[in-house]
Amino acid sequence: MQILDGKTLGKEIQEEIRLEVEKLSKKPHLAVILVGDNPASKIYVNTKNKTCERLGINSTVITLPENTTEDELKLKIKTLNEDSDVNAILVQLPLPEHINTANCIKEISPIKDVDGFTPENLGAVICGKQPYAYPCTPFGIITLLKRNNIEISGKHAVVIGRSNIVGKPLSLMLLKENATVTMCHSKTKNLKEITKTADILVSATGNRIITKDMVKKDAIVIDVGIIRNKEGKLEGDVYFDEVKEVASYITPVPGGVGPMTIAALMKNTFELFLMQNK
Ligand code: NAP
């Protein structure tokens, strides 16, 4: 069994980007909009900001109060779309409940959509075309597989979770890599029978559900879930200690998909900058 070490690979990718950014006279610029006081969101935004600093990427965090209206948020996005100094825009999710997330995301200019969540970019993924940016978590997972020389083509990939930010785009990206893909969700019947047939098993539910008996021998197991347990420690969807006994490769939580997501965000910021400065 081999651990898929996203922490180490994520750092390697960050260093590659840092060296590229060092050569530039003008620097990429990521703008992050944070609405409200969600403590987890504040931590995520802080991590993104610090990572940018380390890589020589300019970053601006725009903090808006909880009672910001949808129109005010859209106006802020419009201002950033028009600001030629900003190359990448990220609206930190979740937004407060009174704001319609999809309505706001679609205001982001697709060429600055660093999360790859706009209809244009997700539409390109559906069509098997190159978007301006791939959604970061799926992009990070595909990179983790490829940089570990794991063959995707011809494999049966089972993806549990069908969110717009992880499960759906990842399934399409695995399909583009010629995997045979099965998507599962909370209404899937006989989940275990399906997961037992997976060569690549991805769990992105936020629930602790994957036990050893659900995993085929030598499967590649990717754990996207982030759950804070009773002791306050982070764990994933997968019972790591027992599943590692049957898997050929497995991602830990923390230190697997999370750091790859950050690396993908930095890569997207850099690539969007290059596209805008051709
Ligand atoms: P989400 O929007 O809540 O979607 C969860 C998906 O899992 C839904 O499709 C749901 O099915 C399915 N599901 C939930 N419980 C299930 C069960 N017991 N059996 C089968 N399917 C089940 O979540 P998300 O935004 O995709 O995130 C998923 C997890 O990944 C969360 O823990 C999140 O924190 C984590 N995450 C991690 C990263 C990272 O960088 N590591 C990035 C993003 C998200 P229905 O559609 O039927 O409800």
GROMACS .gro file of N, CA, C and O in nm, residues 115-233:
model
  476
  115ASP      N    1  -1.196   2.931  -0.962
  115ASP     CA    2  -1.253   2.807  -0.908
  115ASP      C    3  -1.317   2.721  -1.017
  115ASP      O    4  -1.358   2.608  -0.991
  116GLY      N    5  -1.331   2.776  -1.137
  116GLY     CA    6  -1.392   2.699  -1.247
  116GLY      C    7  -1.539   2.667  -1.225
  116GLY      O    8  -1.588   2.564  -1.271
  117PHE      N    9  -1.610   2.753  -1.152
  117PHE     CA   10  -1.750   2.724  -1.117
  117PHE      C   11  -1.853   2.793  -1.207
  117PHE      O   12  -1.973   2.770  -1.191
  118THR      N   13  -1.808   2.883  -1.296
  118THR     CA   14  -1.908   2.954  -1.379
  118THR      C   15  -1.969   2.856  -1.479
  118THR      O   16  -1.907   2.756  -1.516
  119PRO      N   17  -2.092   2.887  -1.526
  119PRO     CA   18  -2.155   2.798  -1.625
  119PRO      C   19  -2.067   2.777  -1.749
  119PRO      O   20  -2.062   2.666  -1.802
  120GLU      N   21  -1.994   2.880  -1.791
  120GLU     CA   22  -1.907   2.865  -1.910
  120GLU      C   23  -1.799   2.761  -1.885
  120GLU      O   24  -1.773   2.674  -1.968
  121ASN      N   25  -1.733   2.770  -1.770
  121ASN     CA   26  -1.623   2.678  -1.742
  121ASN      C   27  -1.674   2.536  -1.714
  121ASN      O   28  -1.617   2.439  -1.763
  122LEU      N   29  -1.782   2.524  -1.637
  122LEU     CA   30  -1.838   2.391  -1.612
  122LEU      C   31  -1.893   2.332  -1.742
  122LEU      O   32  -1.883   2.212  -1.767
  123GLY      N   33  -1.950   2.420  -1.827
  123GLY     CA   34  -2.003   2.375  -1.957
  123GLY      C   35  -1.892   2.317  -2.043
  123GLY      O   36  -1.911   2.215  -2.110
  124ALA      N   37  -1.775   2.382  -2.040
  124ALA     CA   38  -1.661   2.331  -2.118
  124ALA      C   39  -1.623   2.192  -2.067
  124ALA      O   40  -1.594   2.101  -2.146
  125VAL      N   41  -1.626   2.174  -1.935
  125VAL     CA   42  -1.591   2.042  -1.878
  125VAL      C   43  -1.690   1.937  -1.927
  125VAL      O   44  -1.651   1.826  -1.966
  126ILE      N   45  -1.819   1.972  -1.931
  126ILE     CA   46  -1.922   1.878  -1.980
  126ILE      C   47  -1.894   1.840  -2.125
  126ILE      O   48  -1.908   1.724  -2.164
  127CYS      N   49  -1.853   1.939  -2.205
  127CYS     CA   50  -1.827   1.914  -2.348
  127CYS      C   51  -1.691   1.849  -2.372
  127CYS      O   52  -1.654   1.826  -2.487
  128GLY      N   53  -1.617   1.823  -2.267
  128GLY     CA   54  -1.485   1.762  -2.284
  128GLY      C   55  -1.383   1.861  -2.340
  128GLY      O   56  -1.280   1.822  -2.395
  129LYS      N   57  -1.416   1.992  -2.330
  129LYS     CA   58  -1.324   2.094  -2.381
  129LYS      C   59  -1.243   2.152  -2.265
  129LYS      O   60  -1.278   2.134  -2.148
  130GLN      N   61  -1.141   2.227  -2.300
  130GLN     CA   62  -1.054   2.288  -2.199
  130GLN      C   63  -1.122   2.414  -2.142
  130GLN      O   64  -1.144   2.511  -2.217
  131PRO      N   65  -1.157   2.418  -2.015
  131PRO     CA   66  -1.211   2.543  -1.958
  131PRO      C   67  -1.096   2.640  -1.931
  131PRO      O   68  -0.979   2.601  -1.940
  132TYR      N   69  -1.127   2.764  -1.897
  132TYR     CA   70  -1.019   2.855  -1.854
  132TYR      C   71  -0.956   2.798  -1.727
  132TYR      O   72  -0.836   2.804  -1.708
  133ALA      N   73  -1.042   2.745  -1.639
  133ALA     CA   74  -0.989   2.682  -1.517
  133ALA      C   75  -1.078   2.565  -1.480
  133ALA      O   76  -1.200   2.574  -1.490
  134TYR      N   77  -1.015   2.455  -1.441
  134TYR     CA   78  -1.090   2.340  -1.388
  134TYR      C   79  -1.120   2.364  -1.241
  134TYR      O   80  -1.037   2.424  -1.170
  135PRO      N   81  -1.234   2.316  -1.190
  135PRO     CA   82  -1.259   2.326  -1.045
  135PRO      C   83  -1.141   2.266  -0.967
  135PRO      O   84  -1.087   2.161  -1.005
  136CYS      N   85  -1.101   2.337  -0.862
  136CYS     CA   86  -0.972   2.307  -0.797
  136CYS      C   87  -0.961   2.167  -0.736
  136CYS      O   88  -0.858   2.101  -0.750
  137THR      N   89  -1.065   2.122  -0.665
  137THR     CA   90  -1.052   1.991  -0.599
  137THR      C   91  -1.042   1.878  -0.702
  137THR      O   92  -0.948   1.796  -0.694
  138PRO      N   93  -1.132   1.872  -0.802
  138PRO     CA   94  -1.115   1.770  -0.905
  138PRO      C   95  -0.980   1.781  -0.979
  138PRO      O   96  -0.914   1.679  -1.003
  139PHE      N   97  -0.939   1.904  -1.009
  139PHE     CA   98  -0.810   1.924  -1.077
  139PHE      C   99  -0.696   1.872  -0.989
  139PHE      O  100  -0.604   1.804  -1.037
  140GLY      N  101  -0.705   1.899  -0.860
  140GLY     CA  102  -0.603   1.851  -0.766
  140GLY      C  103  -0.599   1.698  -0.762
  140GLY      O  104  -0.492   1.637  -0.756
  141ILE      N  105  -0.716   1.636  -0.766
  141ILE     CA  106  -0.722   1.488  -0.759
  141ILE      C  107  -0.663   1.426  -0.886
  141ILE      O  108  -0.583   1.331  -0.879
  142ILE      N  109  -0.700   1.480  -1.002
  142ILE     CA  110  -0.647   1.426  -1.129
  142ILE      C  111  -0.494   1.444  -1.131
  142ILE      O  112  -0.420   1.353  -1.170
  143THR      N  113  -0.448   1.559  -1.083
  143THR     CA  114  -0.303   1.584  -1.079
  143THR      C  115  -0.234   1.484  -0.985
  143THR      O  116  -0.128   1.429  -1.017
  144LEU      N  117  -0.296   1.459  -0.871
  144LEU     CA  118  -0.240   1.363  -0.774
  144LEU      C  119  -0.226   1.224  -0.838
  144LEU      O  120  -0.123   1.157  -0.821
  145LEU      N  121  -0.326   1.182  -0.912
  145LEU     CA  122  -0.321   1.051  -0.978
  145LEU      C  123  -0.211   1.050  -1.085
  145LEU      O  124  -0.126   0.961  -1.088
  146LYS      N  125  -0.213   1.154  -1.169
  146LYS     CA  126  -0.118   1.156  -1.282
  146LYS      C  127   0.027   1.166  -1.235
  146LYS      O  128   0.113   1.096  -1.288
  147ARG      N  129   0.051   1.252  -1.137
  147ARG     CA  130   0.190   1.271  -1.094
  147ARG      C  131   0.241   1.151  -1.015
  147ARG      O  132   0.359   1.138  -0.991
  148ASN      N  133   0.149   1.062  -0.975
  148ASN     CA  134   0.193   0.936  -0.913
  148ASN      C  135   0.191   0.823  -1.016
  148ASN      O  136   0.197   0.704  -0.978
  149ASN      N  137   0.181   0.861  -1.144
  149ASN     CA  138   0.182   0.763  -1.255
  149ASN      C  139   0.073   0.658  -1.243
  149ASN      O  140   0.095   0.541  -1.276
  150ILE      N  141  -0.041   0.697  -1.193
  150ILE     CA  142  -0.152   0.603  -1.183
  150ILE      C  143  -0.236   0.613  -1.310
  150ILE      O  144  -0.283   0.720  -1.345
  151GLU      N  145  -0.248   0.501  -1.377
  151GLU     CA  146  -0.324   0.494  -1.502
  151GLU      C  147  -0.473   0.511  -1.471
  151GLU      O  148  -0.526   0.445  -1.381
  152ILE      N  149  -0.539   0.600  -1.542
  152ILE     CA  150  -0.683   0.620  -1.522
  152ILE      C  151  -0.762   0.549  -1.634
  152ILE      O  152  -0.867   0.490  -1.609
  153SER      N  153  -0.707   0.554  -1.754
  153SER     CA  154  -0.775   0.500  -1.872
  153SER      C  155  -0.815   0.353  -1.850
  153SER      O  156  -0.734   0.271  -1.806
  154GLY      N  157  -0.941   0.323  -1.880
  154GLY     CA  158  -0.990   0.185  -1.873
  154GLY      C  159  -1.031   0.140  -1.734
  154GLY      O  160  -1.091   0.033  -1.717
  155LYS      N  161  -1.000   0.222  -1.633
  155LYS     CA  162  -1.035   0.184  -1.495
  155LYS      C  163  -1.182   0.213  -1.467
  155LYS      O  164  -1.241   0.303  -1.527
  156HIS      N  165  -1.238   0.137  -1.373
  156HIS     CA  166  -1.373   0.169  -1.326
  156HIS      C  167  -1.361   0.265  -1.208
  156HIS      O  168  -1.310   0.227  -1.101
  157ALA      N  169  -1.403   0.389  -1.228
  157ALA     CA  170  -1.398   0.489  -1.121
  157ALA      C  171  -1.538   0.505  -1.062
  157ALA      O  172  -1.633   0.528  -1.135
  158VAL      N  173  -1.548   0.490  -0.932
  158VAL     CA  174  -1.675   0.514  -0.863
  158VAL      C  175  -1.659   0.642  -0.780
  158VAL      O  176  -1.569   0.652  -0.698
  159VAL      N  177  -1.746   0.739  -0.807
  159VAL     CA  178  -1.741   0.867  -0.737
  159VAL      C  179  -1.865   0.878  -0.650
  159VAL      O  180  -1.977   0.872  -0.701
  160ILE      N  181  -1.847   0.891  -0.520
  160ILE     CA  182  -1.962   0.909  -0.430
  160ILE      C  183  -1.973   1.056  -0.396
  160ILE      O  184  -1.878   1.116  -0.345
  161GLY      N  185  -2.087   1.115  -0.426
  161GLY     CA  186  -2.107   1.260  -0.410
  161GLY      C  187  -2.129   1.321  -0.547
  161GLY      O  188  -2.057   1.288  -0.642
  162ARG      N  189  -2.230   1.408  -0.558
  162ARG     CA  190  -2.264   1.466  -0.689
  162ARG      C  191  -2.276   1.619  -0.681
  162ARG      O  192  -2.359   1.679  -0.748
  163SER      N  193  -2.193   1.680  -0.595
  163SER     CA  194  -2.198   1.826  -0.586
  163SER      C  195  -2.139   1.888  -0.713
  163SER      O  196  -2.061   1.824  -0.785
  164ASN      N  197  -2.177   2.014  -0.737
  164ASN     CA  198  -2.125   2.086  -0.855
  164ASN      C  199  -1.978   2.117  -0.842
  164ASN      O  200  -1.911   2.145  -0.941
  165ILE      N  201  -1.928   2.119  -0.717
  165ILE     CA  202  -1.787   2.159  -0.701
  165ILE      C  203  -1.691   2.040  -0.695
  165ILE      O  204  -1.573   2.055  -0.723
  166VAL      N  205  -1.740   1.922  -0.658
  166VAL     CA  206  -1.650   1.806  -0.651
  166VAL      C  207  -1.701   1.690  -0.739
  166VAL      O  208  -1.644   1.661  -0.844
  167GLY      N  209  -1.807   1.624  -0.695
  167GLY     CA  210  -1.847   1.497  -0.756
  167GLY      C  211  -1.875   1.505  -0.905
  167GLY      O  212  -1.821   1.426  -0.983
  168LYS      N  213  -1.960   1.603  -0.945
  168LYS     CA  214  -1.997   1.610  -1.088
  168LYS      C  215  -1.878   1.642  -1.178
  168LYS      O  216  -1.850   1.567  -1.272
  169PRO      N  217  -1.805   1.754  -1.151
  169PRO     CA  218  -1.693   1.781  -1.242
  169PRO      C  219  -1.586   1.672  -1.238
  169PRO      O  220  -1.529   1.637  -1.342
  170LEU      N  221  -1.560   1.614  -1.121
  170LEU     CA  222  -1.459   1.508  -1.114
  170LEU      C  223  -1.499   1.389  -1.201
  170LEU      O  224  -1.417   1.332  -1.272
  171SER      N  225  -1.628   1.350  -1.195
  171SER     CA  226  -1.675   1.237  -1.275
  171SER      C  227  -1.650   1.263  -1.423
  171SER      O  228  -1.602   1.175  -1.496
  172LEU      N  229  -1.679   1.386  -1.467
  172LEU     CA  230  -1.659   1.421  -1.609
  172LEU      C  231  -1.511   1.424  -1.645
  172LEU      O  232  -1.473   1.385  -1.756
  173MET      N  233  -1.429   1.469  -1.552
  173MET     CA  234  -1.285   1.474  -1.581
  173MET      C  235  -1.225   1.333  -1.586
  173MET      O  236  -1.137   1.306  -1.667
  174LEU      N  237  -1.276   1.243  -1.501
  174LEU     CA  238  -1.230   1.104  -1.507
  174LEU      C  239  -1.275   1.039  -1.638
  174LEU      O  240  -1.203   0.961  -1.699
  175LEU      N  241  -1.397   1.076  -1.681
  175LEU     CA  242  -1.449   1.025  -1.808
  175LEU      C  243  -1.360   1.072  -1.924
  175LEU      O  244  -1.327   0.995  -2.014
  176LYS      N  245  -1.318   1.198  -1.916
  176LYS     CA  246  -1.230   1.254  -2.021
  176LYS      C  247  -1.097   1.178  -2.025
  176LYS      O  248  -1.035   1.164  -2.130
  177GLU      N  249  -1.057   1.128  -1.909
  177GLU     CA  250  -0.933   1.049  -1.901
  177GLU      C  251  -0.959   0.903  -1.936
  177GLU      O  252  -0.877   0.815  -1.909
  178ASN      N  253  -1.078   0.875  -1.989
  178ASN     CA  254  -1.116   0.741  -2.036
  178ASN      C  255  -1.140   0.638  -1.926
  178ASN      O  256  -1.124   0.518  -1.948
  179ALA      N  257  -1.177   0.685  -1.808
  179ALA     CA  258  -1.225   0.590  -1.707
  179ALA      C  259  -1.370   0.557  -1.739
  179ALA      O  260  -1.437   0.632  -1.810
  180THR      N  261  -1.418   0.444  -1.688
  180THR     CA  262  -1.561   0.413  -1.692
  180THR      C  263  -1.614   0.459  -1.556
  180THR      O  264  -1.564   0.414  -1.453
  181VAL      N  265  -1.709   0.553  -1.559
  181VAL     CA  266  -1.743   0.622  -1.433
  181VAL      C  267  -1.883   0.587  -1.384
  181VAL      O  268  -1.978   0.589  -1.461
  182THR      N  269  -1.893   0.556  -1.256
  182THR     CA  270  -2.023   0.540  -1.192
  182THR      C  271  -2.035   0.647  -1.084
  182THR      O  272  -1.943   0.663  -1.003
  183MET      N  273  -2.147   0.720  -1.087
  183MET     CA  274  -2.169   0.823  -0.984
  183MET      C  275  -2.269   0.771  -0.882
  183MET      O  276  -2.374   0.719  -0.919
  184CYS      N  277  -2.239   0.791  -0.755
  184CYS     CA  278  -2.328   0.748  -0.647
  184CYS      C  279  -2.362   0.869  -0.559
  184CYS      O  280  -2.291   0.968  -0.557
  185HIS      N  281  -2.469   0.856  -0.484
  185HIS     CA  282  -2.514   0.965  -0.397
  185HIS      C  283  -2.600   0.906  -0.285
  185HIS      O  284  -2.606   0.783  -0.271
  186SER      N  285  -2.666   0.992  -0.209
  186SER     CA  286  -2.734   0.942  -0.089
  186SER      C  287  -2.854   0.852  -0.120
  186SER      O  288  -2.900   0.779  -0.033
  187LYS      N  289  -2.904   0.857  -0.243
  187LYS     CA  290  -3.018   0.771  -0.278
  187LYS      C  291  -2.974   0.643  -0.350
  187LYS      O  292  -3.058   0.564  -0.391
  188THR      N  293  -2.844   0.626  -0.366
  188THR     CA  294  -2.794   0.505  -0.434
  188THR      C  295  -2.827   0.382  -0.351
  188THR      O  296  -2.800   0.380  -0.230
  189LYS      N  297  -2.882   0.281  -0.417
  189LYS     CA  298  -2.912   0.155  -0.347
  189LYS      C  299  -2.790   0.064  -0.359
  189LYS      O  300  -2.718   0.069  -0.457
  190ASN      N  301  -2.768  -0.019  -0.261
  190ASN     CA  302  -2.659  -0.117  -0.263
  190ASN      C  303  -2.523  -0.053  -0.291
  190ASN      O  304  -2.448  -0.099  -0.377
  191LEU      N  305  -2.496   0.054  -0.218
  191LEU     CA  306  -2.370   0.129  -0.240
  191LEU      C  307  -2.249   0.036  -0.234
  191LEU      O  308  -2.160   0.042  -0.319
  192LYS      N  309  -2.250  -0.054  -0.136
  192LYS     CA  310  -2.133  -0.141  -0.115
  192LYS      C  311  -2.107  -0.230  -0.237
  192LYS      O  312  -1.992  -0.250  -0.276
  193GLU      N  313  -2.214  -0.279  -0.298
  193GLU     CA  314  -2.197  -0.365  -0.417
  193GLU      C  315  -2.129  -0.287  -0.529
  193GLU      O  316  -2.052  -0.343  -0.607
  194ILE      N  317  -2.158  -0.159  -0.537
  194ILE     CA  318  -2.097  -0.077  -0.643
  194ILE      C  319  -1.953  -0.042  -0.608
  194ILE      O  320  -1.863  -0.057  -0.690
  195THR      N  321  -1.931   0.001  -0.483
  195THR     CA  322  -1.795   0.042  -0.446
  195THR      C  323  -1.697  -0.076  -0.455
  195THR      O  324  -1.580  -0.057  -0.487
  196LYS      N  325  -1.747  -0.196  -0.431
  196LYS     CA  326  -1.663  -0.317  -0.437
  196LYS      C  327  -1.608  -0.341  -0.578
  196LYS      O  328  -1.516  -0.421  -0.596
  197THR      N  329  -1.670  -0.276  -0.678
  197THR     CA  330  -1.625  -0.297  -0.817
  197THR      C  331  -1.531  -0.184  -0.863
  197THR      O  332  -1.490  -0.182  -0.978
  198ALA      N  333  -1.501  -0.091  -0.773
  198ALA     CA  334  -1.422   0.027  -0.813
  198ALA      C  335  -1.272  -0.003  -0.816
  198ALA      O  336  -1.216  -0.055  -0.719
  199ASP      N  337  -1.208   0.034  -0.929
  199ASP     CA  338  -1.061   0.034  -0.932
  199ASP      C  339  -1.011   0.163  -0.868
  199ASP      O  340  -0.909   0.166  -0.802
  200ILE      N  341  -1.087   0.271  -0.895
  200ILE     CA  342  -1.059   0.400  -0.831
  200ILE      C  343  -1.185   0.439  -0.755
  200ILE      O  344  -1.292   0.451  -0.816
  201LEU      N  345  -1.175   0.454  -0.625
  201LEU     CA  346  -1.292   0.490  -0.544
  201LEU      C  347  -1.270   0.629  -0.485
  201LEU      O  348  -1.172   0.652  -0.414
  202VAL      N  349  -1.360   0.721  -0.518
  202VAL     CA  350  -1.350   0.857  -0.465
  202VAL      C  351  -1.471   0.881  -0.376
  202VAL      O  352  -1.585   0.864  -0.420
  203SER      N  353  -1.448   0.918  -0.253
  203SER     CA  354  -1.560   0.948  -0.165
  203SER      C  355  -1.558   1.096  -0.129
  203SER      O  356  -1.461   1.147  -0.073
  204ALA      N  357  -1.667   1.165  -0.162
  204ALA     CA  358  -1.678   1.310  -0.137
  204ALA      C  359  -1.815   1.339  -0.080
  204ALA      O  360  -1.900   1.399  -0.144
  205THR      N  361  -1.838   1.292   0.044
  205THR     CA  362  -1.972   1.306   0.104
  205THR      C  363  -1.973   1.390   0.231
  205THR      O  364  -2.075   1.448   0.266
  206GLY      N  365  -1.862   1.394   0.305
  206GLY     CA  366  -1.864   1.459   0.436
  206GLY      C  367  -1.927   1.370   0.542
  206GLY      O  368  -1.957   1.416   0.652
  207ASN      N  369  -1.943   1.241   0.509
  207ASN     CA  370  -1.992   1.144   0.608
  207ASN      C  371  -1.894   1.027   0.614
  207ASN      O  372  -1.837   0.987   0.512
  208ARG      N  373  -1.880   0.974   0.733
  208ARG     CA  374  -1.783   0.865   0.751
  208ARG      C  375  -1.849   0.735   0.708
  208ARG      O  376  -1.926   0.673   0.784
  209ILE      N  377  -1.823   0.692   0.584
  209ILE     CA  378  -1.901   0.579   0.530
  209ILE      C  379  -1.817   0.465   0.471
  209ILE      O  380  -1.870   0.356   0.453
  210ILE      N  381  -1.690   0.489   0.443
  210ILE     CA  382  -1.616   0.386   0.367
  210ILE      C  383  -1.538   0.294   0.461
  210ILE      O  384  -1.437   0.333   0.522
  211THR      N  385  -1.588   0.171   0.469
  211THR     CA  386  -1.523   0.069   0.552
  211THR      C  387  -1.449  -0.030   0.461
  211THR      O  388  -1.472  -0.033   0.340
  212LYS      N  389  -1.365  -0.111   0.525
  212LYS     CA  390  -1.279  -0.205   0.451
  212LYS      C  391  -1.360  -0.297   0.358
  212LYS      O  392  -1.320  -0.325   0.246
  213ASP      N  393  -1.475  -0.343   0.409
  213ASP     CA  394  -1.554  -0.439   0.330
  213ASP      C  395  -1.620  -0.376   0.206
  213ASP      O  396  -1.681  -0.444   0.126
  214MET      N  397  -1.606  -0.243   0.189
  214MET     CA  398  -1.664  -0.176   0.071
  214MET      C  399  -1.561  -0.157  -0.039
  214MET      O  400  -1.592  -0.101  -0.145
  215VAL      N  401  -1.436  -0.199  -0.011
  215VAL     CA  402  -1.327  -0.166  -0.102
  215VAL      C  403  -1.268  -0.293  -0.163
  215VAL      O  404  -1.236  -0.389  -0.092
  216LYS      N  405  -1.251  -0.289  -0.296
  216LYS     CA  406  -1.190  -0.402  -0.367
  216LYS      C  407  -1.041  -0.409  -0.335
  216LYS      O  408  -0.977  -0.303  -0.317
  217LYS      N  409  -0.985  -0.528  -0.335
  217LYS     CA  410  -0.841  -0.542  -0.309
  217LYS      C  411  -0.762  -0.464  -0.415
  217LYS      O  412  -0.794  -0.470  -0.533
  218ASP      N  413  -0.663  -0.389  -0.370
  218ASP     CA  414  -0.575  -0.310  -0.456
  218ASP      C  415  -0.642  -0.189  -0.522
  218ASP      O  416  -0.590  -0.135  -0.620
  219ALA      N  417  -0.757  -0.149  -0.471
  219ALA     CA  418  -0.821  -0.029  -0.526
  219ALA      C  419  -0.741   0.095  -0.487
  219ALA      O  420  -0.663   0.095  -0.391
  220ILE      N  421  -0.762   0.201  -0.566
  220ILE     CA  422  -0.702   0.332  -0.536
  220ILE      C  423  -0.812   0.413  -0.466
  220ILE      O  424  -0.921   0.429  -0.523
  221VAL      N  425  -0.786   0.458  -0.345
  221VAL     CA  426  -0.892   0.522  -0.265
  221VAL      C  427  -0.859   0.670  -0.242
  221VAL      O  428  -0.754   0.704  -0.186
  222ILE      N  429  -0.948   0.755  -0.289
  222ILE     CA  430  -0.931   0.901  -0.275
  222ILE      C  431  -1.039   0.952  -0.181
  222ILE      O  432  -1.158   0.941  -0.208
  223ASP      N  433  -0.993   1.010  -0.070
  223ASP     CA  434  -1.086   1.057   0.034
  223ASP      C  435  -1.094   1.210   0.030
  223ASP      O  436  -0.998   1.279   0.065
  224VAL      N  437  -1.207   1.261  -0.015
  224VAL     CA  438  -1.223   1.406  -0.027
  224VAL      C  439  -1.283   1.466   0.101
  224VAL      O  440  -1.263   1.582   0.133
  225GLY      N  441  -1.355   1.385   0.175
  225GLY     CA  442  -1.431   1.432   0.291
  225GLY      C  443  -1.345   1.502   0.396
  225GLY      O  444  -1.229   1.467   0.417
  226ILE      N  445  -1.403   1.602   0.457
  226ILE     CA  446  -1.338   1.667   0.572
  226ILE      C  447  -1.441   1.671   0.684
  226ILE      O  448  -1.543   1.737   0.673
  227ILE      N  449  -1.411   1.597   0.790
  227ILE     CA  450  -1.504   1.589   0.903
  227ILE      C  451  -1.425   1.619   1.030
  227ILE      O  452  -1.313   1.568   1.046
  228ARG      N  453  -1.482   1.704   1.115
  228ARG     CA  454  -1.415   1.727   1.245
  228ARG      C  455  -1.480   1.634   1.346
  228ARG      O  456  -1.600   1.640   1.369
  229ASN      N  457  -1.401   1.543   1.403
  229ASN     CA  458  -1.458   1.445   1.496
  229ASN      C  459  -1.477   1.505   1.636
  229ASN      O  460  -1.445   1.621   1.659
  230LYS      N  461  -1.530   1.421   1.728
  230LYS     CA  462  -1.564   1.470   1.862
  230LYS      C  463  -1.444   1.528   1.935
  230LYS      O  464  -1.455   1.619   2.017
  231GLU      N  465  -1.325   1.472   1.905
  231GLU     CA  466  -1.202   1.521   1.971
  231GLU      C  467  -1.148   1.647   1.903
  231GLU      O  468  -1.042   1.698   1.940
  232GLY      N  469  -1.217   1.692   1.799
  232GLY     CA  470  -1.174   1.813   1.728
  232GLY      C  471  -1.072   1.786   1.620
  232GLY      O  472  -1.017   1.878   1.560
  233LYS      N  473  -1.044   1.655   1.594
  233LYS     CA  474  -0.943   1.622   1.491
  233LYS      C  475  -1.011   1.605   1.355
  233LYS      O  476  -1.127   1.564   1.348
   0.00000   0.00000   0.00000
